[in-house]
Short mmCIF file of C-alpha atoms in Angstrom, two decimals:
data_model
loop_
_atom_site.label_atom_id
_atom_site.label_comp_id
_atom_site.label_asym_id
_atom_site.label_seq_id
_atom_site.Cartn_x
_atom_site.Cartn_y
_atom_site.Cartn_z
CA UNK F 549 129.16 -166.77 -23.19
CA UNK F 550 125.52 -165.31 -24.34
CA UNK F 551 123.56 -167.34 -26.92
CA UNK F 552 120.63 -169.05 -27.92
CA UNK F 553 120.35 -172.48 -26.92
CA UNK F 554 118.02 -174.94 -28.97
CA UNK F 555 117.31 -178.68 -27.64
CA UNK F 556 117.49 -181.39 -28.46
CA UNK F 557 119.92 -181.28 -31.74
CA UNK F 558 117.72 -184.18 -33.26
CA UNK F 559 114.11 -185.25 -32.59
CA UNK F 560 111.97 -187.82 -34.15
CA UNK F 561 108.21 -187.80 -34.02
CA UNK F 562 105.77 -190.69 -34.19
CA UNK F 563 102.43 -190.47 -35.78
CA UNK F 564 99.79 -188.52 -33.96
CA UNK F 565 102.23 -187.14 -31.42
CA UNK F 566 102.98 -183.63 -30.55
CA UNK F 567 106.82 -183.03 -29.74
CA UNK F 568 108.20 -179.98 -28.41
CA UNK F 569 111.19 -177.90 -29.01
CA UNK F 570 113.10 -176.08 -26.47
CA UNK F 571 114.84 -172.46 -27.45
CA UNK F 572 116.39 -170.38 -24.36
CA UNK F 573 118.31 -167.08 -25.13
CA UNK F 574 120.71 -165.19 -22.46
CA UNK F 575 120.96 -162.35 -24.70
CA UNK F 576 118.06 -160.19 -22.56
CA UNK F 577 116.65 -159.99 -26.11
CA UNK F 578 113.06 -159.17 -26.16
CA UNK F 579 112.14 -160.52 -29.68
CA UNK F 580 112.07 -164.20 -30.34
CA UNK F 581 111.50 -166.40 -33.67
CA UNK F 582 111.23 -169.77 -34.91
CA UNK F 583 111.57 -170.72 -38.44
CA UNK F 584 111.90 -173.69 -40.51
CA UNK F 585 114.44 -174.74 -43.03
CA UNK F 586 113.48 -176.97 -45.99
CA UNK F 587 116.00 -178.35 -48.23
CA UNK F 588 117.12 -175.80 -50.88
CA UNK F 589 114.93 -173.20 -49.64
CA UNK F 590 115.24 -170.26 -47.73
CA UNK F 591 113.80 -169.97 -43.69
CA UNK F 592 110.27 -169.36 -43.41
CA UNK F 593 108.86 -167.89 -40.15
CA UNK F 594 106.65 -169.97 -38.18
CA UNK F 595 105.84 -167.42 -35.15
CA UNK F 596 107.27 -164.57 -33.53
CA UNK F 597 107.07 -162.72 -30.46
CA UNK F 598 107.94 -159.51 -29.47
CA UNK F 599 107.32 -159.63 -25.79
CA UNK F 600 106.72 -161.95 -22.80
CA UNK F 601 103.06 -163.35 -23.37
CA UNK F 602 102.46 -162.15 -26.87
CA UNK F 603 103.05 -163.49 -30.10
CA UNK F 604 102.08 -163.35 -33.83
CA UNK F 605 101.84 -165.86 -36.31
CA UNK F 606 104.27 -166.02 -39.35
CA UNK F 607 103.86 -167.59 -42.78
CA UNK F 608 103.51 -171.20 -41.91
CA UNK F 609 101.93 -171.01 -38.37
CA UNK F 610 99.71 -174.17 -39.35
CA UNK F 611 100.22 -177.14 -37.32
CA UNK F 612 102.39 -175.82 -35.10
CA UNK F 613 101.75 -173.89 -31.36
CA UNK F 614 104.18 -171.50 -29.33
CA UNK F 615 104.52 -170.39 -25.74
CA UNK F 616 106.29 -166.93 -24.54
CA UNK F 617 105.92 -167.27 -20.33
CA UNK F 618 109.33 -166.30 -20.02
CA UNK F 619 111.69 -163.59 -21.72
CA UNK F 620 114.48 -166.32 -21.98
CA UNK F 621 112.21 -169.06 -23.16
CA UNK F 622 110.08 -169.34 -26.27
CA UNK F 623 109.23 -173.24 -27.02
CA UNK F 624 107.86 -174.70 -30.18
CA UNK F 625 104.96 -177.48 -30.38
CA UNK F 626 104.98 -179.34 -33.70
CA UNK F 627 101.37 -180.74 -33.25
CA UNK F 628 100.00 -183.74 -35.11
CA UNK F 629 98.32 -181.48 -37.24
CA UNK F 630 101.51 -180.64 -38.89
CA UNK F 631 101.33 -183.28 -41.77
CA UNK F 632 105.08 -182.63 -42.98
CA UNK F 633 106.90 -181.84 -40.00
CA UNK F 634 110.45 -183.24 -41.18
CA UNK F 635 112.84 -180.24 -41.33
CA UNK F 636 115.22 -178.24 -39.42
CA UNK F 637 113.79 -175.94 -37.14
CA UNK F 638 115.80 -172.73 -36.01
CA UNK F 639 115.28 -170.23 -33.17
CA UNK F 640 116.61 -166.69 -33.51
CA UNK F 641 116.48 -163.61 -31.10
CA UNK F 642 116.81 -160.07 -31.93
CA UNK F 643 116.86 -156.87 -29.28
CA UNK F 644 113.28 -156.10 -31.29
CA UNK F 645 111.74 -152.90 -31.39
CA UNK F 646 113.67 -151.74 -34.57
CA UNK F 647 113.61 -153.81 -37.58
CA UNK F 648 117.16 -153.01 -38.57
CA UNK F 649 118.57 -155.25 -35.68
CA UNK F 650 120.43 -158.79 -36.80
CA UNK F 651 118.57 -161.63 -35.53
CA UNK F 652 120.84 -164.28 -33.74
CA UNK F 653 120.48 -167.76 -34.43
CA UNK F 654 120.74 -170.89 -32.61
CA UNK F 655 122.08 -174.44 -33.79
CA UNK F 656 119.04 -175.79 -35.13
CA UNK F 657 116.73 -178.76 -34.31
CA UNK F 658 116.38 -181.77 -36.89
CA UNK F 659 113.11 -183.30 -36.62
CA UNK F 660 112.03 -186.46 -38.53
CA UNK F 661 108.95 -188.90 -38.60
CA UNK F 662 109.65 -192.56 -37.35
CA UNK L 798 105.33 -157.81 -51.56
CA UNK L 799 109.17 -158.63 -50.33
CA UNK L 800 111.14 -160.97 -52.25
CA UNK L 801 114.76 -161.99 -52.14
CA UNK L 802 116.10 -164.20 -54.94
CA UNK L 803 119.48 -165.89 -54.88
CA UNK L 804 119.67 -167.47 -58.47
CA UNK L 805 122.77 -169.41 -57.73
CA UNK L 806 121.90 -172.34 -55.98
CA UNK L 807 125.64 -173.73 -56.15
CA UNK L 808 128.97 -172.65 -56.48
CA UNK L 809 132.32 -174.55 -56.51
CA UNK L 810 135.31 -172.97 -56.53
CA UNK L 811 139.02 -173.43 -56.17
CA UNK L 812 140.75 -172.33 -53.11
CA UNK L 813 142.10 -168.60 -53.54
CA UNK L 814 139.61 -168.02 -56.03
CA UNK L 815 137.54 -164.56 -55.63
CA UNK L 816 133.93 -165.42 -55.81
CA UNK L 817 130.83 -163.35 -56.37
CA UNK L 818 127.68 -164.54 -54.41
CA UNK L 819 124.35 -162.62 -56.04
CA UNK L 820 121.36 -161.25 -54.11
CA UNK L 821 118.39 -159.39 -55.49
CA UNK L 822 115.51 -158.17 -53.66
CA UNK L 823 112.00 -156.69 -54.46
CA UNK L 824 110.35 -154.30 -52.60
CA UNK L 825 108.05 -151.27 -52.84
CA UNK L 826 108.93 -149.83 -49.51
CA UNK L 827 112.03 -146.98 -49.66
CA UNK L 828 112.96 -147.88 -45.80
CA UNK L 829 114.13 -151.46 -45.75
CA UNK L 830 117.50 -153.38 -44.41
CA UNK L 831 119.64 -155.95 -46.04
CA UNK L 832 121.35 -158.51 -44.48
CA UNK L 833 123.70 -161.59 -45.19
CA UNK L 834 124.15 -164.56 -42.95
CA UNK L 835 126.46 -167.92 -42.84
CA UNK L 836 125.09 -171.18 -42.50
CA UNK L 837 128.33 -173.39 -41.76
CA UNK L 838 127.79 -177.41 -41.43
CA UNK L 839 127.04 -176.91 -38.11
CA UNK L 840 123.49 -174.99 -38.61
CA UNK L 841 123.66 -172.19 -37.09
CA UNK L 842 123.15 -168.44 -38.87
CA UNK L 843 126.18 -166.35 -38.13
CA UNK L 844 125.29 -162.75 -38.96
CA UNK L 845 127.50 -161.51 -41.31
CA UNK L 846 126.16 -157.64 -42.52
CA UNK L 847 123.32 -155.27 -42.27
CA UNK L 848 122.78 -152.68 -44.48
CA UNK L 849 119.83 -149.97 -44.52
CA UNK L 850 118.26 -148.50 -47.77
CA UNK L 851 119.90 -145.14 -47.39
CA UNK L 852 123.64 -146.19 -47.27
CA UNK L 853 124.73 -147.78 -50.62
CA UNK L 854 128.62 -147.30 -49.72
CA UNK L 855 129.93 -150.43 -50.22
CA UNK L 856 132.25 -152.50 -47.50
CA UNK L 857 134.70 -154.32 -47.02
CA UNK L 858 135.70 -156.80 -44.34
CA UNK L 859 138.64 -158.25 -44.44
CA UNK L 860 138.09 -160.68 -47.60
CA UNK L 861 134.76 -160.07 -47.36
CA UNK L 862 133.08 -157.36 -49.64
CA UNK L 863 129.65 -156.30 -49.98
CA UNK L 864 128.26 -154.50 -53.45
CA UNK L 865 124.99 -152.74 -52.66
CA UNK L 866 123.24 -151.17 -55.71
CA UNK L 867 119.70 -149.71 -55.35
CA UNK L 868 119.55 -149.16 -59.06
CA UNK L 869 119.67 -152.88 -59.73
CA UNK L 870 117.75 -153.69 -56.42
CA UNK L 871 121.47 -155.96 -55.81
CA UNK L 872 123.40 -156.29 -52.46
CA UNK L 873 126.40 -158.79 -53.78
CA UNK L 874 128.62 -160.25 -51.48
CA UNK L 875 132.33 -161.06 -52.58
CA UNK L 876 134.61 -163.58 -50.90
CA UNK L 877 138.52 -163.00 -51.87
CA UNK L 878 140.74 -165.10 -51.92
CA UNK L 879 138.50 -168.19 -50.83
CA UNK L 880 139.77 -170.55 -48.05
CA UNK L 881 137.88 -174.04 -47.51
CA UNK L 882 136.60 -172.54 -44.35
CA UNK L 883 134.32 -170.59 -46.01
CA UNK L 884 132.39 -173.47 -47.65
CA UNK L 885 128.82 -173.22 -46.27
CA UNK L 886 125.53 -171.86 -47.57
CA UNK L 887 124.74 -168.30 -47.42
CA UNK L 888 121.62 -166.29 -47.08
CA UNK L 889 120.61 -163.24 -48.01
CA UNK L 890 117.83 -161.84 -46.61
CA UNK L 891 115.61 -158.41 -46.37
CA UNK L 892 113.39 -156.70 -43.44
CA UNK L 893 110.75 -153.69 -44.37
CA UNK L 894 108.59 -154.32 -41.45
CA UNK L 895 109.80 -155.27 -38.25
CA UNK L 896 109.82 -159.07 -37.38
CA UNK L 897 109.18 -159.81 -40.81
CA UNK L 898 112.43 -160.78 -42.41
CA UNK L 899 112.40 -162.39 -45.58
CA UNK L 900 115.00 -164.82 -46.50
CA UNK L 901 116.56 -165.89 -50.31
CA UNK L 902 116.72 -169.53 -50.93
CA UNK L 903 120.49 -169.91 -50.08
CA UNK L 904 123.85 -170.03 -52.26
CA UNK L 905 125.80 -173.36 -51.17
CA UNK L 906 129.58 -172.58 -51.87
CA UNK L 907 132.06 -175.14 -51.62
CA UNK L 908 135.59 -174.34 -51.60
CA UNK L 909 138.05 -176.87 -52.82
CA UNK L 910 141.79 -177.09 -51.44
#
């Protein structure tokens, strides 16, 4: 089945540690996205990528980094500079190009601080 | 600036009741797209519907229906004869520019048996 796979489902970060969240898609989508979801709030865009080897900052990129070396993969690193990383992180993909394409989401990764 | 407002934070209904989730959007652009997503407890957002700004025709899909009114900048979602499986958080979203999807804060719907 085609879809988006995020791993791990739960992740714990120690003080000063960088952690990487995985996102893989087999939908052959060009565009991929990372969102952060906090309780009672909507999704906020962290980074997005329209094509391999290219990515753009979203509204809340500080303290995060991404790479897009392969079309299928868009890992997100939460760095030690992100002082409030506890949140639910969602990865999405879309065909890209036109803005009317719906985004397809993974199951999310819940990140907590130890 | 683009913005989506879902004023209802939580709604609780009894099974078989009809329920309407409100969505109000703001944009100065004439071309835009509106979406509804469902987020069940598993966490994944499930795409429900997409509507472009030039198509004000209401849509019905089974027990779901959507009412798009440009005059009031609203894109409301109605579930008829609600079921327990409809319990989830529902998000309304707006896209004006490519890759810039703006989400509302979401409405948590609880359907009690």
